[in-house]
């Protein structure tokens, strides 16, 4: 009994920590890891009908230990690094880090929880002229989407790709609200109001966060950048006026 207890207290699974219970023993002696890897595991794989090797190499007891550690680290209620260190029996957390592999799903969730992409998206209002769509006029080139800029509407279909959307250069796609066309548009009965998500560029993000000075710098950088209609703000003659988009909704990541 004494020898049996001694055998059960030695384990190849915890070679750097305190003794633990051995899984395989023969004649009161712990089976070596070499025999486990070369004979027992291949035999178990044959019985289970699974390959004894994969793209990473042979299935070994150490790989099983690493897999379990990674699963515990990426679980729904994951172990912390220090908890995993204690479970593995490591003296140093540096040794545990080799086992704590972050899975792609965990990394994706962490990125989503950080809210980076959500913080860089703004939602504005867009008017859809359903009459223009139903009559086929939209297919012929007549504007049917009108993005609300606050001071006017942008009729450029690919508004989210326009570099001048926060510094409107008043190109041919611009429709002032106080113009006769703008007033006729707002008087239409068959208009559908929708929300459009607008991902902000780094420059626009800075402009939103830092205010007027950043907006003026954005204007200067866009002076010679062509508008969707073709001419640059400098060629149009009238300096653009930078303005924050009339935000309907701001989507932020979860607060910590």
Short mmCIF file of C-alpha atoms in Angstrom, two decimals:
data_model
loop_
_atom_site.label_atom_id
_atom_site.label_comp_id
_atom_site.label_asym_id
_atom_site.label_seq_id
_atom_site.Cartn_x
_atom_site.Cartn_y
_atom_site.Cartn_z
CA UNK A 1 0.00 0.00 0.00
CA UNK A 2 2.86 2.34 0.84
CA UNK A 3 4.49 1.75 -2.55
CA UNK A 4 1.16 2.21 -4.28
CA UNK A 5 0.63 5.54 -2.59
CA UNK A 6 4.12 6.54 -3.64
CA UNK A 7 3.39 5.62 -7.24
CA UNK A 8 0.13 7.53 -7.26
CA UNK A 9 1.91 10.61 -5.96
CA UNK A 10 4.35 10.87 -8.89
CA UNK A 11 3.09 12.20 -12.20
CA UNK A 12 4.57 13.11 -15.57
CA UNK A 13 1.79 15.73 -15.89
CA UNK A 14 3.26 18.00 -13.20
CA UNK A 15 7.01 17.77 -13.69
CA UNK A 16 7.73 21.25 -12.32
CA UNK A 17 5.31 21.35 -9.40
CA UNK A 18 4.31 19.26 -6.42
CA UNK A 19 3.79 15.49 -6.93
CA UNK A 20 0.38 14.38 -8.14
CA UNK A 21 -1.46 11.18 -9.03
CA UNK A 22 -0.10 9.18 -11.96
CA UNK A 23 -2.52 8.07 -14.67
CA UNK A 24 -0.63 4.95 -15.82
CA UNK A 25 1.37 2.57 -13.60
CA UNK A 26 2.88 -0.90 -14.03
CA UNK A 27 4.08 -3.06 -11.14
CA UNK A 28 4.00 -0.17 -8.70
CA UNK A 29 6.02 2.04 -11.02
CA UNK A 30 4.88 5.03 -13.01
CA UNK A 31 4.94 4.40 -16.73
CA UNK A 32 7.43 6.66 -18.47
CA UNK A 33 6.21 9.41 -20.76
CA UNK A 34 8.22 7.87 -23.59
CA UNK A 35 6.26 4.63 -23.38
CA UNK A 36 2.98 6.55 -23.10
CA UNK A 37 3.78 8.55 -26.24
CA UNK A 38 5.18 5.68 -28.31
CA UNK A 39 2.78 2.87 -27.32
CA UNK A 40 -0.23 3.80 -25.18
CA UNK A 41 -1.41 6.88 -27.06
CA UNK A 42 -1.09 5.28 -30.53
CA UNK A 43 -3.02 2.25 -29.20
CA UNK A 44 -5.78 4.47 -27.79
CA UNK A 45 -5.93 6.40 -31.09
CA UNK A 46 -6.36 3.14 -33.02
CA UNK A 47 -9.16 2.02 -30.74
CA UNK A 48 -10.87 5.40 -31.05
CA UNK A 49 -10.45 5.44 -34.82
CA UNK A 50 -8.58 8.72 -34.88
CA UNK A 51 -5.15 9.49 -36.39
CA UNK A 52 -2.15 9.41 -34.05
CA UNK A 53 -0.67 12.48 -35.76
CA UNK A 54 -1.82 15.72 -37.37
CA UNK A 55 -0.24 18.71 -39.09
CA UNK A 56 1.60 19.60 -35.90
CA UNK A 57 3.10 16.14 -35.49
CA UNK A 58 2.44 13.14 -33.26
CA UNK A 59 -0.17 13.26 -30.52
CA UNK A 60 1.68 13.24 -27.20
CA UNK A 61 0.87 13.55 -23.51
CA UNK A 62 2.47 16.99 -23.46
CA UNK A 63 0.25 18.18 -26.31
CA UNK A 64 -2.80 16.94 -24.43
CA UNK A 65 -1.69 18.97 -21.42
CA UNK A 66 -1.20 22.02 -23.62
CA UNK A 67 -4.61 21.57 -25.28
CA UNK A 68 -6.44 21.32 -21.95
CA UNK A 69 -4.59 24.38 -20.65
CA UNK A 70 -5.56 26.38 -23.76
CA UNK A 71 -9.20 25.31 -23.43
CA UNK A 72 -9.29 26.38 -19.79
CA UNK A 73 -7.73 29.73 -20.74
CA UNK A 74 -10.30 30.30 -23.52
CA UNK A 75 -13.35 28.93 -21.68
CA UNK A 76 -16.55 30.94 -21.21
CA UNK A 77 -15.44 31.54 -17.62
CA UNK A 78 -11.69 31.34 -18.22
CA UNK A 79 -8.98 30.71 -15.69
CA UNK A 80 -6.65 33.59 -15.04
CA UNK A 81 -2.99 33.17 -15.86
CA UNK A 82 -2.13 32.70 -12.19
CA UNK A 83 -4.90 30.15 -11.68
CA UNK A 84 -3.69 28.26 -14.71
CA UNK A 85 -0.15 28.41 -13.38
CA UNK A 86 -1.29 26.79 -10.14
CA UNK A 87 -3.33 24.16 -12.01
CA UNK A 88 -0.38 23.25 -14.23
CA UNK A 89 2.02 23.24 -11.30
CA UNK A 90 4.44 25.74 -12.81
CA UNK A 91 6.86 27.66 -10.63
CA UNK A 92 7.08 30.54 -13.10
CA UNK A 93 4.26 32.33 -15.00
CA UNK A 94 6.60 32.50 -18.01
CA UNK A 95 6.25 28.73 -18.37
CA UNK A 96 2.45 29.01 -18.23
CA UNK A 97 2.39 31.57 -21.05
CA UNK A 98 3.61 28.90 -23.48
CA UNK A 99 0.43 26.93 -22.74
CA UNK A 100 -2.02 29.83 -22.61
CA UNK A 101 -2.73 30.20 -26.32
CA UNK A 102 -5.47 32.69 -27.22
CA UNK A 103 -7.96 31.16 -29.65
CA UNK A 104 -9.23 33.19 -32.67
CA UNK A 105 -12.74 33.25 -31.16
CA UNK A 106 -11.43 34.67 -27.89
CA UNK A 107 -9.37 37.25 -29.73
CA UNK A 108 -12.37 38.27 -31.86
CA UNK A 109 -14.57 38.62 -28.78
CA UNK A 110 -11.91 40.69 -26.99
CA UNK A 111 -11.66 43.01 -30.01
CA UNK A 112 -15.45 43.34 -30.13
CA UNK A 113 -15.69 44.02 -26.40
CA UNK A 114 -13.03 46.71 -26.74
CA UNK A 115 -15.52 48.60 -28.90
CA UNK A 116 -12.91 50.05 -31.27
CA UNK A 117 -14.97 49.65 -34.44
CA UNK A 118 -18.19 50.72 -32.73
CA UNK A 119 -16.57 53.94 -31.51
CA UNK A 120 -15.56 54.75 -35.08
CA UNK A 121 -19.08 54.49 -36.51
CA UNK A 122 -21.64 57.29 -36.59
CA UNK A 123 -25.26 56.99 -37.70
CA UNK A 124 -26.91 59.76 -39.73
CA UNK A 125 -30.28 60.12 -41.41
CA UNK A 126 -30.85 59.51 -45.10
CA UNK A 127 -34.01 60.26 -47.10
CA UNK A 128 -34.98 57.73 -49.75
CA UNK A 129 -37.16 58.98 -52.61
CA UNK A 130 -39.39 55.95 -53.18
CA UNK A 131 -41.10 57.58 -56.17
CA UNK A 132 -37.77 57.90 -57.98
CA UNK A 133 -37.02 54.25 -57.30
CA UNK A 134 -40.47 52.97 -58.31
CA UNK A 135 -40.63 55.02 -61.51
CA UNK A 136 -37.20 53.95 -62.69
CA UNK A 137 -35.86 57.51 -62.57
CA UNK A 138 -33.17 56.39 -60.13
CA UNK A 139 -31.86 53.91 -62.69
CA UNK A 140 -31.67 56.76 -65.19
CA UNK A 141 -29.45 58.76 -62.87
CA UNK A 142 -31.90 60.87 -60.88
CA UNK A 143 -30.91 61.22 -57.19
CA UNK A 144 -32.87 58.95 -54.89
CA UNK A 145 -30.74 58.94 -51.72
CA UNK A 146 -30.29 62.18 -49.81
CA UNK A 147 -27.85 62.15 -46.89
CA UNK A 148 -28.70 64.78 -44.29
CA UNK A 149 -25.66 67.03 -43.71
CA UNK A 150 -27.59 69.43 -41.49
CA UNK A 151 -27.15 72.42 -43.81
CA UNK A 152 -28.11 70.46 -46.93
CA UNK A 153 -28.32 67.05 -48.55
CA UNK A 154 -25.68 65.04 -50.35
CA UNK A 155 -27.12 63.07 -53.27
CA UNK A 156 -23.93 61.10 -53.94
CA UNK A 157 -24.91 57.41 -53.86
CA UNK A 158 -21.57 56.33 -52.38
CA UNK A 159 -21.58 59.01 -49.69
CA UNK A 160 -19.77 56.78 -47.18
CA UNK A 161 -16.76 56.77 -49.53
CA UNK A 162 -16.62 60.54 -50.02
CA UNK A 163 -13.61 62.20 -48.37
CA UNK A 164 -15.44 65.55 -48.21
CA UNK A 165 -18.48 64.42 -46.24
CA UNK A 166 -17.40 66.37 -43.11
CA UNK A 167 -16.01 69.22 -45.18
CA UNK A 168 -18.58 69.50 -47.95
CA UNK A 169 -17.16 71.35 -50.95
CA UNK A 170 -20.64 72.09 -52.35
CA UNK A 171 -20.02 70.09 -55.51
CA UNK A 172 -22.75 69.16 -58.01
CA UNK A 173 -24.06 66.47 -55.65
CA UNK A 174 -24.86 69.05 -52.96
CA UNK A 175 -28.48 70.14 -52.47
CA UNK A 176 -28.98 73.10 -50.06
CA UNK A 177 -31.98 72.79 -47.76
CA UNK A 178 -33.01 76.38 -48.36
CA UNK A 179 -33.07 75.92 -52.14
CA UNK A 180 -36.26 75.32 -54.10
CA UNK A 181 -35.16 71.74 -54.85
CA UNK A 182 -34.42 71.09 -51.20
CA UNK A 183 -37.82 72.39 -50.14
CA UNK A 184 -39.56 70.33 -52.85
CA UNK A 185 -37.75 67.25 -51.64
CA UNK A 186 -38.84 67.78 -48.03
CA UNK A 187 -42.42 68.35 -49.19
CA UNK A 188 -42.65 64.97 -50.92
CA UNK A 189 -45.03 62.51 -49.31
CA UNK A 190 -43.41 59.28 -50.42
CA UNK A 191 -40.10 59.79 -48.63
CA UNK A 192 -38.69 57.05 -46.43
CA UNK A 193 -36.39 58.03 -43.60
CA UNK A 194 -33.61 55.57 -42.92
CA UNK A 195 -30.44 55.46 -40.85
CA UNK A 196 -27.02 54.97 -42.42
CA UNK A 197 -23.91 53.83 -40.54
CA UNK A 198 -20.90 55.94 -41.50
CA UNK A 199 -17.45 54.60 -40.52
CA UNK A 200 -15.14 57.50 -39.72
CA UNK A 201 -11.61 57.80 -41.06
CA UNK A 202 -8.74 58.55 -38.66
CA UNK A 203 -8.81 62.24 -39.67
CA UNK A 204 -12.57 62.46 -39.12
CA UNK A 205 -12.25 60.70 -35.79
CA UNK A 206 -9.70 63.29 -34.66
CA UNK A 207 -11.96 66.07 -35.91
CA UNK A 208 -14.86 64.69 -33.89
CA UNK A 209 -12.74 64.36 -30.75
CA UNK A 210 -10.61 67.51 -30.96
CA UNK A 211 -13.03 70.07 -32.36
CA UNK A 212 -12.64 73.12 -34.55
CA UNK A 213 -8.85 73.16 -34.93
CA UNK A 214 -8.85 69.59 -36.21
CA UNK A 215 -11.71 70.42 -38.59
CA UNK A 216 -9.73 73.33 -40.05
CA UNK A 217 -6.73 71.05 -40.57
CA UNK A 218 -9.02 68.56 -42.33
CA UNK A 219 -10.19 71.35 -44.65
CA UNK A 220 -6.62 72.24 -45.57
CA UNK A 221 -5.73 68.64 -46.37
CA UNK A 222 -8.78 68.31 -48.65
CA UNK A 223 -8.26 71.56 -50.59
CA UNK A 224 -6.81 69.81 -53.64
CA UNK A 225 -8.61 66.47 -53.28
CA UNK A 226 -11.19 65.89 -56.04
CA UNK A 227 -14.84 65.79 -55.02
CA UNK A 228 -17.19 63.05 -56.31
CA UNK A 229 -18.24 65.48 -59.07
CA UNK A 230 -14.61 65.95 -60.18
CA UNK A 231 -13.39 69.46 -59.25
CA UNK A 232 -11.39 70.08 -56.09
CA UNK A 233 -12.59 72.55 -53.43
CA UNK A 234 -9.94 75.00 -54.69
CA UNK A 235 -11.27 74.72 -58.25
CA UNK A 236 -14.85 75.21 -57.07
CA UNK A 237 -13.80 78.64 -55.84
CA UNK A 238 -15.75 78.65 -52.58
CA UNK A 239 -13.89 77.37 -49.53
CA UNK A 240 -15.59 74.38 -47.94
CA UNK A 241 -17.11 74.72 -44.52
CA UNK A 242 -16.26 71.91 -42.17
CA UNK A 243 -19.14 70.78 -40.04
CA UNK A 244 -19.83 67.79 -37.87
CA UNK A 245 -22.35 65.38 -39.35
CA UNK A 246 -25.76 65.61 -37.67
CA UNK A 247 -25.39 62.46 -35.63
CA UNK A 248 -28.56 60.52 -34.94
CA UNK A 249 -26.87 57.77 -32.98
CA UNK A 250 -23.43 57.05 -31.55
CA UNK A 251 -22.58 53.40 -30.97
CA UNK A 252 -20.03 52.91 -28.24
CA UNK A 253 -18.45 49.76 -26.92
CA UNK A 254 -19.47 48.43 -23.50
CA UNK A 255 -18.18 50.42 -20.56
CA UNK A 256 -15.61 48.54 -18.48
#
